[in-house]
Short mmCIF file of C-alpha atoms and ligand atoms in Angstrom, two decimals:
data_model
loop_
_atom_site.label_atom_id
_atom_site.label_comp_id
_atom_site.label_asym_id
_atom_site.label_seq_id
_atom_site.Cartn_x
_atom_site.Cartn_y
_atom_site.Cartn_z
CA MET Q 1 72.17 1.11 -179.97
CA ARG Q 2 70.59 -2.16 -177.80
CA PRO Q 3 68.50 -4.52 -179.77
CA ASN Q 4 64.96 -4.21 -179.02
CA SER Q 5 63.92 -7.61 -179.05
CA GLN Q 6 64.18 -7.84 -174.91
CA ALA Q 7 61.54 -4.76 -174.12
CA LEU Q 8 59.49 -6.18 -176.57
CA LYS Q 9 59.13 -9.13 -174.92
CA HIS Q 10 57.69 -7.72 -171.88
CA GLY Q 11 55.20 -4.96 -174.40
CA SER Q 12 51.57 -6.30 -174.90
CA SER Q 13 52.16 -5.97 -178.64
CA HIS Q 14 53.40 -9.84 -178.66
CA ASP Q 15 49.38 -9.46 -178.30
CA THR Q 16 48.05 -7.40 -181.12
CA GLU Q 17 45.68 -9.04 -183.60
CA ARG Q 18 47.04 -10.37 -187.00
CA GLU Q 19 45.81 -9.42 -190.15
CA PHE Q 20 45.93 -10.70 -193.44
CA GLY Q 21 45.61 -14.65 -192.73
CA GLY Q 22 48.37 -15.05 -189.54
CA ALA Q 23 51.39 -16.55 -189.79
CA LEU Q 24 49.94 -18.43 -193.11
CA GLY Q 25 48.75 -15.63 -195.29
CA ALA Q 26 52.79 -14.52 -194.48
CA LEU Q 27 54.26 -17.53 -195.69
CA CYS Q 28 51.18 -17.89 -199.06
CA ILE Q 29 51.51 -14.09 -199.65
CA PRO Q 30 54.76 -13.48 -200.56
CA VAL Q 31 55.45 -16.13 -203.08
CA SER Q 32 51.99 -16.69 -204.84
CA LEU Q 33 51.76 -12.70 -205.22
CA PRO Q 34 55.12 -12.69 -206.80
CA LEU Q 35 54.20 -15.43 -209.57
CA THR Q 36 50.86 -13.99 -210.11
CA VAL Q 37 52.56 -10.22 -211.22
CA LEU Q 38 54.91 -12.39 -213.34
CA PHE Q 39 51.57 -14.68 -213.65
CA LEU Q 40 49.75 -11.27 -215.29
CA ILE Q 41 52.20 -9.92 -217.27
CA GLY Q 42 52.58 -12.99 -219.18
CA VAL Q 43 48.46 -13.47 -219.70
CA SER Q 44 48.38 -9.73 -221.24
CA ARG Q 45 50.73 -10.74 -224.31
CA SER Q 46 49.91 -14.02 -224.87
CA PRO Q 47 47.40 -14.26 -227.17
CA GLU Q 48 44.69 -15.75 -225.61
CA ALA Q 49 44.87 -13.21 -222.80
CA SER Q 50 42.96 -16.04 -220.48
CA VAL Q 51 43.53 -15.76 -217.06
CA PHE Q 52 42.74 -19.57 -217.24
CA GLN Q 53 44.78 -20.66 -219.86
CA TRP Q 54 46.60 -23.80 -218.77
CA PRO Q 55 49.67 -23.89 -218.25
CA PRO Q 56 49.92 -21.22 -216.93
CA PRO Q 57 51.89 -18.77 -219.09
CA LEU Q 58 55.43 -17.81 -216.80
CA PRO Q 59 58.30 -16.83 -217.75
CA SER Q 60 61.19 -18.98 -217.88
CA THR Q 61 64.22 -18.98 -215.57
CA ASP Q 62 66.25 -16.86 -218.44
CA GLN Q 63 63.29 -14.58 -219.75
CA LEU Q 64 63.74 -13.29 -216.01
CA TRP Q 65 66.89 -11.76 -216.34
CA ASP Q 66 68.11 -8.87 -218.38
CA PRO Q 67 71.46 -6.87 -216.63
CA LEU Q 68 69.06 -3.99 -218.71
CA ALA Q 69 66.54 -4.37 -216.10
CA LEU Q 70 68.82 -3.95 -213.14
CA VAL Q 71 70.52 -1.05 -214.44
CA LEU Q 72 67.09 0.80 -215.81
CA LEU Q 73 65.10 0.08 -211.82
CA LEU Q 74 68.50 0.82 -209.62
CA GLY Q 75 68.68 3.75 -211.66
CA TRP Q 76 64.95 5.51 -211.39
CA ILE Q 77 65.57 4.19 -208.03
CA ALA Q 78 68.47 6.41 -207.53
CA LEU Q 79 66.78 9.20 -209.18
CA HIS Q 80 63.96 9.29 -207.53
CA ALA Q 81 66.48 9.08 -203.77
CA LEU Q 82 68.32 12.18 -205.96
CA LEU Q 83 65.19 14.41 -206.70
CA TYR Q 84 63.56 13.35 -202.75
CA VAL Q 85 67.23 15.41 -200.72
CA MET Q 86 66.48 18.21 -203.16
CA PRO Q 87 65.44 21.47 -201.18
CA LEU Q 88 61.91 21.48 -204.21
CA GLY Q 89 58.52 21.84 -202.74
CA LYS Q 90 57.38 23.32 -198.53
CA VAL Q 91 58.45 20.17 -195.26
CA SER Q 92 54.89 19.00 -194.27
CA GLU Q 93 55.05 17.11 -190.41
CA GLY Q 94 53.26 14.43 -189.60
CA LEU Q 95 50.49 13.02 -187.39
CA VAL Q 96 52.09 13.42 -182.92
CA LEU Q 97 53.74 9.91 -183.10
CA ARG Q 98 53.88 7.97 -179.94
CA ASP Q 99 56.76 9.15 -178.66
CA GLY Q 100 55.27 12.69 -178.86
CA THR Q 101 57.22 14.44 -181.04
CA ARG Q 102 56.68 15.11 -185.11
CA LEU Q 103 58.46 13.25 -188.18
CA LYS Q 104 58.86 16.18 -190.96
CA TYR Q 105 58.43 15.05 -194.05
CA PRO Q 106 59.44 17.11 -198.02
CA ILE Q 107 56.42 17.03 -200.26
CA ASN Q 108 58.10 17.37 -203.60
CA GLY Q 109 56.73 14.35 -205.11
CA PHE Q 110 55.02 16.02 -207.13
CA HIS Q 111 58.28 17.79 -208.64
CA GLY Q 112 59.69 14.52 -208.81
CA LEU Q 113 57.33 13.27 -211.68
CA CYS Q 114 57.02 17.32 -213.14
CA VAL Q 115 60.69 16.31 -213.35
CA SER Q 116 60.19 12.71 -214.97
CA CYS Q 117 57.81 14.25 -217.45
CA VAL Q 118 60.26 16.40 -219.18
CA LEU Q 119 63.09 13.43 -219.08
CA LEU Q 120 60.87 11.43 -220.27
CA LEU Q 121 60.06 14.27 -223.53
CA LEU Q 122 63.80 14.34 -223.88
CA LEU Q 123 64.09 11.07 -224.08
CA LEU Q 124 61.28 10.29 -226.78
CA VAL Q 125 62.90 13.79 -228.67
CA LEU Q 126 66.58 11.64 -228.94
CA GLY Q 127 64.60 8.72 -230.68
CA ALA Q 128 64.54 6.58 -227.57
CA PRO Q 129 63.35 3.30 -228.00
CA LEU Q 130 61.25 3.39 -225.15
CA GLY Q 131 59.03 0.97 -226.12
CA SER Q 132 61.39 -1.58 -225.50
CA LEU Q 133 60.09 -1.48 -222.53
CA PHE Q 134 57.04 -4.07 -223.08
CA GLU Q 135 59.98 -7.24 -223.49
CA LEU Q 136 61.84 -5.39 -220.36
CA LEU Q 137 58.71 -5.59 -218.25
CA VAL Q 138 59.08 -9.28 -217.89
CA PRO Q 139 62.70 -8.25 -216.26
CA LEU Q 140 61.90 -5.57 -215.01
CA ALA Q 141 59.35 -6.87 -212.76
CA ALA Q 142 61.48 -10.09 -211.28
CA CYS Q 143 64.09 -7.40 -210.88
CA ALA Q 144 61.23 -5.67 -208.95
CA ILE Q 145 60.37 -8.82 -206.53
CA ALA Q 146 64.18 -9.27 -205.86
CA ALA Q 147 64.36 -6.07 -204.79
CA SER Q 148 61.46 -5.83 -202.93
CA PHE Q 149 63.09 -9.55 -200.56
CA LEU Q 150 66.34 -7.72 -200.58
CA PHE Q 151 64.82 -4.26 -198.78
CA SER Q 152 62.41 -6.19 -196.58
CA VAL Q 153 65.42 -8.71 -195.30
CA TYR Q 154 67.18 -5.28 -194.61
CA LEU Q 155 64.56 -3.83 -193.32
CA TYR Q 156 63.47 -6.49 -190.92
CA THR Q 157 66.44 -7.25 -189.15
CA ARG Q 158 67.69 -3.07 -188.47
CA SER Q 159 64.06 -3.43 -186.88
CA PHE Q 160 65.54 -5.24 -184.30
CA TRP Q 161 68.55 -2.08 -183.42
CA VAL Q 162 66.27 0.32 -183.46
CA PRO Q 163 64.19 1.81 -179.18
CA SER Q 164 60.62 0.00 -178.88
CA HIS Q 165 58.29 3.34 -179.17
CA ALA Q 166 59.41 3.22 -183.34
CA LEU Q 167 58.22 -0.06 -183.93
CA ALA Q 168 54.54 -0.53 -185.36
CA LEU Q 169 51.98 -2.01 -183.01
CA GLY Q 170 51.30 -4.37 -184.77
CA GLY Q 171 54.29 -6.30 -186.41
CA ASN Q 172 55.33 -7.19 -182.88
CA THR Q 173 54.11 -10.53 -182.23
CA GLY Q 174 57.14 -12.27 -182.51
CA ASN Q 175 56.41 -14.82 -185.13
CA PRO Q 176 59.68 -13.37 -187.30
CA LEU Q 177 57.14 -14.71 -190.70
CA TYR Q 178 54.55 -12.74 -189.59
CA ASP Q 179 56.08 -9.56 -188.78
CA PHE Q 180 58.83 -9.71 -192.15
CA PHE Q 181 55.59 -10.27 -193.84
CA ILE Q 182 53.75 -6.92 -191.56
CA GLY Q 183 56.71 -4.70 -190.72
CA ARG Q 184 58.23 -3.92 -187.08
CA GLU Q 185 59.62 -0.70 -187.97
CA LEU Q 186 56.52 2.10 -188.00
CA ASN Q 187 58.96 4.77 -189.65
CA PRO Q 188 62.88 3.32 -190.87
CA ARG Q 189 64.55 6.65 -191.68
CA ILE Q 190 68.28 6.90 -192.80
CA GLY Q 191 69.54 10.76 -191.42
CA ASN Q 192 65.88 12.73 -192.75
CA PHE Q 193 65.39 10.21 -195.24
CA ASP Q 194 62.20 8.15 -194.76
CA LEU Q 195 62.02 5.06 -196.73
CA LYS Q 196 58.31 4.03 -195.85
CA TYR Q 197 57.28 7.71 -197.23
CA PHE Q 198 59.68 7.51 -200.31
CA CYS Q 199 58.52 4.50 -201.35
CA GLU Q 200 54.85 5.28 -201.09
CA LEU Q 201 54.72 7.07 -203.92
CA ARG Q 202 57.48 7.60 -205.93
CA PRO Q 203 59.50 5.17 -207.35
CA GLY Q 204 56.23 2.57 -207.77
CA LEU Q 205 53.30 4.86 -208.19
CA ILE Q 206 55.46 7.53 -211.21
CA GLY Q 207 57.76 4.27 -212.33
CA TRP Q 208 53.85 2.76 -213.65
CA MET Q 209 53.18 6.03 -215.82
CA VAL Q 210 56.90 4.90 -217.57
CA ILE Q 211 55.94 1.59 -218.24
CA ASN Q 212 52.49 2.78 -219.44
CA LEU Q 213 53.88 4.83 -221.80
CA GLY Q 214 56.07 2.44 -223.27
CA MET Q 215 53.61 0.22 -224.21
CA LEU Q 216 52.21 2.77 -225.98
CA MET Q 217 54.81 3.79 -227.73
CA LYS Q 218 55.79 0.26 -228.41
CA GLU Q 219 51.99 0.27 -230.13
CA VAL Q 220 53.52 3.30 -231.97
CA GLU Q 221 56.05 0.99 -233.43
CA LEU Q 222 53.58 -1.90 -233.81
CA ARG Q 223 51.06 0.50 -235.42
CA GLY Q 224 51.89 3.66 -236.59
CA SER Q 225 50.15 6.16 -233.74
CA PRO Q 226 48.94 5.24 -230.19
CA SER Q 227 45.29 3.79 -230.45
CA LEU Q 228 42.00 5.99 -228.27
CA ALA Q 229 41.81 3.02 -225.78
CA MET Q 230 45.48 2.85 -225.26
CA MET Q 231 45.05 7.09 -224.90
CA LEU Q 232 41.98 7.36 -222.48
CA VAL Q 233 44.01 4.19 -220.31
CA ASN Q 234 46.91 6.51 -220.25
CA SER Q 235 45.48 10.31 -219.30
CA PHE Q 236 43.30 8.22 -216.15
CA GLN Q 237 45.97 6.92 -215.05
CA LEU Q 238 47.99 9.55 -215.12
CA LEU Q 239 45.75 11.66 -213.86
CA TYR Q 240 45.12 9.64 -210.02
CA VAL Q 241 49.18 9.05 -210.48
CA ALA Q 242 49.61 12.92 -210.50
CA ASP Q 243 46.23 14.14 -208.08
CA ALA Q 244 47.97 11.58 -205.42
CA LEU Q 245 51.08 13.10 -206.15
CA TRP Q 246 49.24 16.86 -205.93
CA ASN Q 247 47.99 15.84 -202.83
CA GLU Q 248 51.01 13.79 -200.63
CA GLU Q 249 51.30 15.81 -198.15
CA ALA Q 250 47.77 14.01 -197.43
CA VAL Q 251 49.62 10.21 -197.15
CA LEU Q 252 50.47 12.15 -194.18
CA THR Q 253 47.51 10.84 -192.28
CA THR Q 254 47.14 7.73 -193.61
CA MET Q 255 46.56 4.23 -191.98
CA ASP Q 256 50.04 3.41 -194.43
CA ILE Q 257 52.46 6.15 -192.83
CA VAL Q 258 50.31 6.42 -189.44
CA HIS Q 259 49.11 2.71 -188.20
CA ASP Q 260 51.27 -0.29 -190.77
CA GLY Q 261 54.76 -0.30 -189.97
CA PHE Q 262 57.20 -1.60 -192.68
CA GLY Q 263 57.56 -4.87 -194.34
CA PHE Q 264 57.71 -7.50 -197.39
CA MET Q 265 53.50 -6.37 -197.23
CA LEU Q 266 54.47 -2.47 -198.61
CA VAL Q 267 57.67 -3.33 -199.70
CA PHE Q 268 56.37 -5.26 -202.32
CA GLY Q 269 53.43 -3.27 -202.90
CA ASP Q 270 54.55 0.03 -203.44
CA LEU Q 271 58.00 -1.15 -205.51
CA ALA Q 272 56.43 -4.18 -207.75
CA TRP Q 273 52.58 -5.47 -207.37
CA VAL Q 274 51.06 -1.88 -208.06
CA PRO Q 275 53.60 0.01 -211.09
CA PHE Q 276 54.09 -4.04 -212.44
CA THR Q 277 49.76 -4.87 -212.26
CA TYR Q 278 48.08 -2.04 -211.93
CA GLY Q 279 48.35 -0.88 -215.78
CA LEU Q 280 47.71 -4.68 -217.25
CA GLN Q 281 45.72 -2.79 -219.38
CA ALA Q 282 48.24 -0.93 -221.46
CA SER Q 283 50.24 -4.14 -221.53
CA PHE Q 284 47.23 -6.05 -223.15
CA LEU Q 285 45.42 -3.59 -225.57
CA VAL Q 286 49.84 -3.36 -227.32
CA VAL Q 287 48.68 -7.51 -228.25
CA HIS Q 288 45.33 -6.81 -228.04
CA PRO Q 289 43.88 -3.82 -230.06
CA GLN Q 290 40.37 -2.87 -229.45
CA ALA Q 291 38.40 -0.16 -231.59
CA LEU Q 292 36.28 2.42 -229.30
CA SER Q 293 33.61 3.91 -230.79
CA PRO Q 294 33.51 7.86 -230.09
CA LEU Q 295 30.07 7.45 -227.95
CA GLY Q 296 31.92 5.10 -226.04
CA ALA Q 297 34.58 6.99 -225.55
CA ALA Q 298 33.02 9.74 -224.02
CA THR Q 299 30.67 7.62 -221.78
CA ILE Q 300 34.23 6.24 -220.47
CA ILE Q 301 35.70 9.83 -219.88
CA ALA Q 302 32.53 10.43 -218.15
CA LEU Q 303 32.23 7.57 -215.96
CA ASN Q 304 36.20 8.08 -215.08
CA GLY Q 305 35.41 12.00 -214.45
CA ILE Q 306 32.07 11.36 -211.59
CA GLY Q 307 34.39 8.45 -210.34
CA TYR Q 308 37.41 11.32 -209.60
CA TYR Q 309 34.37 14.25 -208.52
CA ILE Q 310 33.71 11.56 -206.19
CA PHE Q 311 37.65 10.81 -204.61
CA ARG Q 312 38.44 14.17 -205.00
CA LYS Q 313 36.19 16.02 -203.70
CA SER Q 314 35.49 13.51 -200.51
CA ASN Q 315 38.78 13.26 -199.77
CA SER Q 316 39.41 16.54 -199.55
CA GLN Q 317 36.64 17.50 -197.16
CA LYS Q 318 37.54 14.83 -194.89
CA ASN Q 319 41.42 15.69 -194.86
CA GLN Q 320 39.94 19.52 -194.75
CA PHE Q 321 37.90 18.51 -191.92
CA ARG Q 322 40.95 17.11 -189.89
CA ARG Q 323 43.62 20.38 -190.60
CA ASP Q 324 40.23 22.62 -189.87
CA PRO Q 325 37.41 22.11 -188.94
CA THR Q 326 36.56 25.68 -188.29
CA HIS Q 327 37.11 26.15 -192.05
CA SER Q 328 34.49 27.67 -194.49
CA SER Q 329 34.05 24.91 -196.37
CA VAL Q 330 33.09 22.54 -193.90
CA ALA Q 331 32.16 24.09 -190.95
CA ARG Q 332 27.80 23.76 -191.35
CA LEU Q 333 28.24 20.24 -191.80
CA GLU Q 334 27.12 18.16 -189.22
CA THR Q 335 29.17 16.13 -186.95
CA ILE Q 336 28.77 13.75 -183.83
CA ALA Q 337 31.35 13.99 -180.44
CA THR Q 338 33.99 11.67 -179.25
CA ALA Q 339 34.99 10.87 -176.44
CA THR Q 340 38.78 11.32 -177.83
CA GLY Q 341 37.29 14.98 -178.75
CA LYS Q 342 37.93 14.36 -182.81
CA ARG Q 343 34.53 14.44 -184.28
CA LEU Q 344 32.82 12.30 -187.08
CA LEU Q 345 30.93 13.57 -190.13
CA VAL Q 346 27.95 12.39 -190.17
CA SER Q 347 26.33 14.50 -193.43
CA GLY Q 348 28.43 16.39 -196.50
CA TRP Q 349 30.04 13.40 -198.73
CA TRP Q 350 31.08 11.09 -195.37
CA GLY Q 351 26.89 11.53 -194.24
CA ILE Q 352 26.12 9.17 -197.85
CA VAL Q 353 28.38 5.81 -197.08
CA ARG Q 354 30.87 5.26 -194.38
CA HIS Q 355 33.28 5.38 -197.22
CA PRO Q 356 32.87 7.97 -200.09
CA ASN Q 357 36.16 8.30 -201.50
CA TYR Q 358 36.27 4.31 -202.25
CA LEU Q 359 33.06 4.34 -204.04
CA GLY Q 360 34.89 7.25 -206.19
CA ASP Q 361 37.95 4.82 -206.47
CA LEU Q 362 36.29 1.94 -207.50
CA LEU Q 363 33.89 4.07 -210.24
CA MET Q 364 37.48 5.18 -211.94
CA ALA Q 365 39.10 1.48 -211.49
CA LEU Q 366 35.77 0.39 -213.58
CA ALA Q 367 37.09 3.34 -216.48
CA TRP Q 368 40.31 1.78 -216.33
CA SER Q 369 39.64 -1.22 -217.38
CA LEU Q 370 36.32 -0.79 -219.49
CA PRO Q 371 38.69 0.42 -222.76
CA CYS Q 372 39.96 -3.10 -223.69
CA GLY Q 373 36.21 -4.38 -224.68
CA PHE Q 374 34.42 -6.60 -223.18
CA SER Q 375 35.88 -10.10 -224.54
CA HIS Q 376 38.76 -11.14 -221.80
CA LEU Q 377 38.98 -11.17 -217.85
CA LEU Q 378 41.90 -9.68 -217.55
CA PRO Q 379 42.20 -5.96 -217.96
CA TYR Q 380 39.15 -6.47 -215.12
CA PHE Q 381 41.67 -7.70 -212.79
CA TYR Q 382 42.47 -4.37 -211.01
CA VAL Q 383 39.14 -3.18 -210.55
CA VAL Q 384 38.22 -7.18 -209.43
CA TYR Q 385 41.12 -6.86 -206.97
CA PHE Q 386 40.44 -3.27 -206.00
CA THR Q 387 36.97 -4.33 -204.80
CA VAL Q 388 38.57 -6.66 -202.78
CA LEU Q 389 41.47 -4.96 -201.64
CA LEU Q 390 38.90 -1.46 -199.98
CA ILE Q 391 36.16 -4.01 -198.83
CA HIS Q 392 39.16 -5.69 -196.39
CA ARG Q 393 41.02 -2.08 -196.04
CA GLU Q 394 37.24 -1.01 -195.29
CA ALA Q 395 36.95 -3.90 -192.61
CA ARG Q 396 40.32 -2.83 -191.15
CA ASP Q 397 39.76 0.79 -190.72
CA GLU Q 398 36.31 0.09 -189.43
CA ARG Q 399 37.95 -1.83 -186.47
CA GLN Q 400 40.28 0.76 -185.95
CA CYS Q 401 37.90 2.91 -185.72
CA ARG Q 402 35.19 1.60 -183.41
CA ALA Q 403 37.85 0.59 -181.52
CA LYS Q 404 39.39 4.48 -181.50
CA TYR Q 405 36.10 6.22 -180.87
CA GLY Q 406 33.97 3.21 -179.49
CA LEU Q 407 30.00 4.40 -179.20
CA ALA Q 408 30.34 7.40 -180.75
CA TRP Q 409 31.51 5.07 -183.79
CA ASP Q 410 28.82 3.01 -183.06
CA SER Q 411 26.18 5.96 -183.59
CA TYR Q 412 27.68 6.92 -187.08
CA CYS Q 413 26.70 3.71 -188.13
CA ARG Q 414 23.39 4.00 -187.21
CA ARG Q 415 23.23 7.40 -189.42
CA VAL Q 416 24.96 6.01 -191.80
CA PRO Q 417 24.67 2.36 -192.84
CA TYR Q 418 26.08 1.70 -195.63
CA ARG Q 419 30.13 1.36 -196.24
CA ILE Q 420 30.93 2.18 -199.60
CA PHE Q 421 28.61 0.86 -201.60
CA PRO Q 422 24.64 2.77 -201.09
CA TYR Q 423 21.72 0.87 -200.26
CA VAL Q 424 24.26 -2.09 -201.61
CA TYR Q 425 27.04 -2.58 -199.24
P1 NDP T 501 41.32 7.44 -195.79
O1 NDP T 501 41.50 8.17 -196.55
O2 NDP T 501 39.32 6.77 -196.26
O3 NDP T 501 40.70 7.17 -194.21
C1 NDP T 501 39.61 6.64 -193.40
C2 NDP T 501 39.94 7.44 -191.86
O4 NDP T 501 39.61 8.80 -192.32
C3 NDP T 501 39.83 6.71 -190.09
O5 NDP T 501 40.63 5.66 -190.20
C4 NDP T 501 39.32 7.81 -189.64
O6 NDP T 501 40.64 8.80 -188.97
C5 NDP T 501 38.60 9.03 -190.37
N1 NDP T 501 37.43 9.06 -190.97
C6 NDP T 501 36.78 8.52 -190.78
N2 NDP T 501 35.09 8.67 -191.61
C7 NDP T 501 34.93 9.77 -190.86
C8 NDP T 501 34.08 10.51 -190.83
N3 NDP T 501 32.98 10.50 -190.68
N4 NDP T 501 35.01 11.50 -190.61
C9 NDP T 501 35.72 11.86 -190.01
N5 NDP T 501 36.74 11.55 -190.10
C10 NDP T 501 36.36 10.13 -190.82
O7 NDP T 501 41.91 5.60 -195.67
P2 NDP T 501 42.49 5.37 -196.97
O8 NDP T 501 44.34 5.52 -196.51
O9 NDP T 501 42.56 4.14 -196.76
O10 NDP T 501 41.93 5.56 -198.16
C11 NDP T 501 42.95 6.69 -198.40
C12 NDP T 501 41.94 6.74 -200.18
O11 NDP T 501 43.32 6.14 -200.98
C13 NDP T 501 40.98 6.10 -200.77
O12 NDP T 501 40.66 7.73 -201.64
C14 NDP T 501 40.78 5.22 -201.14
O13 NDP T 501 40.34 5.18 -202.40
C15 NDP T 501 42.80 5.68 -201.67
N6 NDP T 501 43.46 4.05 -201.95
C16 NDP T 501 43.97 3.65 -203.20
C17 NDP T 501 44.68 2.73 -203.16
C18 NDP T 501 45.50 2.30 -204.31
O14 NDP T 501 46.29 1.50 -203.96
N7 NDP T 501 45.28 2.38 -205.26
C19 NDP T 501 45.08 1.39 -201.31
C20 NDP T 501 44.37 2.42 -201.09
C21 NDP T 501 44.19 3.35 -200.72
P3 NDP T 501 40.45 9.77 -188.02
O15 NDP T 501 39.06 9.35 -186.71
O16 NDP T 501 41.96 9.05 -186.82
O17 NDP T 501 41.05 11.10 -189.14
#
């Protein structure tokens, strides 16, 4: 196929608005975020666990490399690629693409999680030293970062050989740095194997659970049994991942799949950032054990439960409404019409704030940090980072919705003035 750069020169996509600080952001983020991952892992296991310590506890170059880490990482990705192509679960269609076609996706991520759990149980029974993941965390993260860079180079290069309708509208500014970062091709595939969809919820998300289990086993090695705080962190995060995979079909309508190209931003996020920073509480607890009272634990469980309830109910309500607005669970909700023919919910969860699902997600994020006590900032990294991410994401979504729905969106905003936190923001 002919490289598409010529076709794009005449397209409007060069004029698209740049996000994440444009070219400067695209230069700084791929340097700073990988260093942040290594820094945070270093902080979580240092005795002070202070994010402000100087010099920053970055690993030395010889600590970055362990051939076992590379074997484990490649083996893990290969296992999930194999599970992806197995004829398990149903096949769903994505939204209609610009060329009028719809792609097919296997909905079998939850099967992947179940098979992973069985394999891990088998390894535990056989006495495999899963606690060693604690020592391997830095080289594993280094391999995941290197793999993210190499994979992004591959994605960027191959995107010049796909037809222009297969490119993401926002990823073709003509600035190579920015396009590499934000992603040129919308749905890169090898045959039927969808690279973006595969990375979105499988190796990284399930890998995060394996790392958490490794931290729990390290605690068992060190102290004879897992702490209550560690069990809460492991259970809450397992619930979150299991929920995402159980509702895997919903990912087909998210911004990541529908709108964003597949470039360094998503690759690194899926393969390195999520598995190595979202579970920092677990590696923190290995070195900094925390006592938790039954009342404290009950309060945190209740907070996680409330967060999960809001998150799940609001996401399901919108998904149901988008799939079938006449369904009995959503048919009575008040809506407003838009010029596109689609309607917007203005009552139910989506009448309380404009992103109730983000509110629930943030309550859960707080519940993941609280088992680590109040003596250190590090375990709160996730909830702080996630608040920033969701506020930024909400603003991106808002821009897209305003462009899509125009006046109808403005009247929705007047009806539902708060974005995420009722009466606050
Ligand atoms: P959302 O599920 O919030 O979807 C936003 C879209 O919903 C809009 O673009 C619009 O699309 C539709 N919509 C907005 N308002 C209404 C309304 N009133 N009525 C009907 N439809 C409406 O998108 P996200 O992908 O950001 O979030 C999905 C979930 O993933 C959230 O729970 C979020 O917290 C979570 N998440 C987690 C991350 C993590 O790292 N843990 C990262 C990002 C998200 P349209 O009208 O075209 O249907």
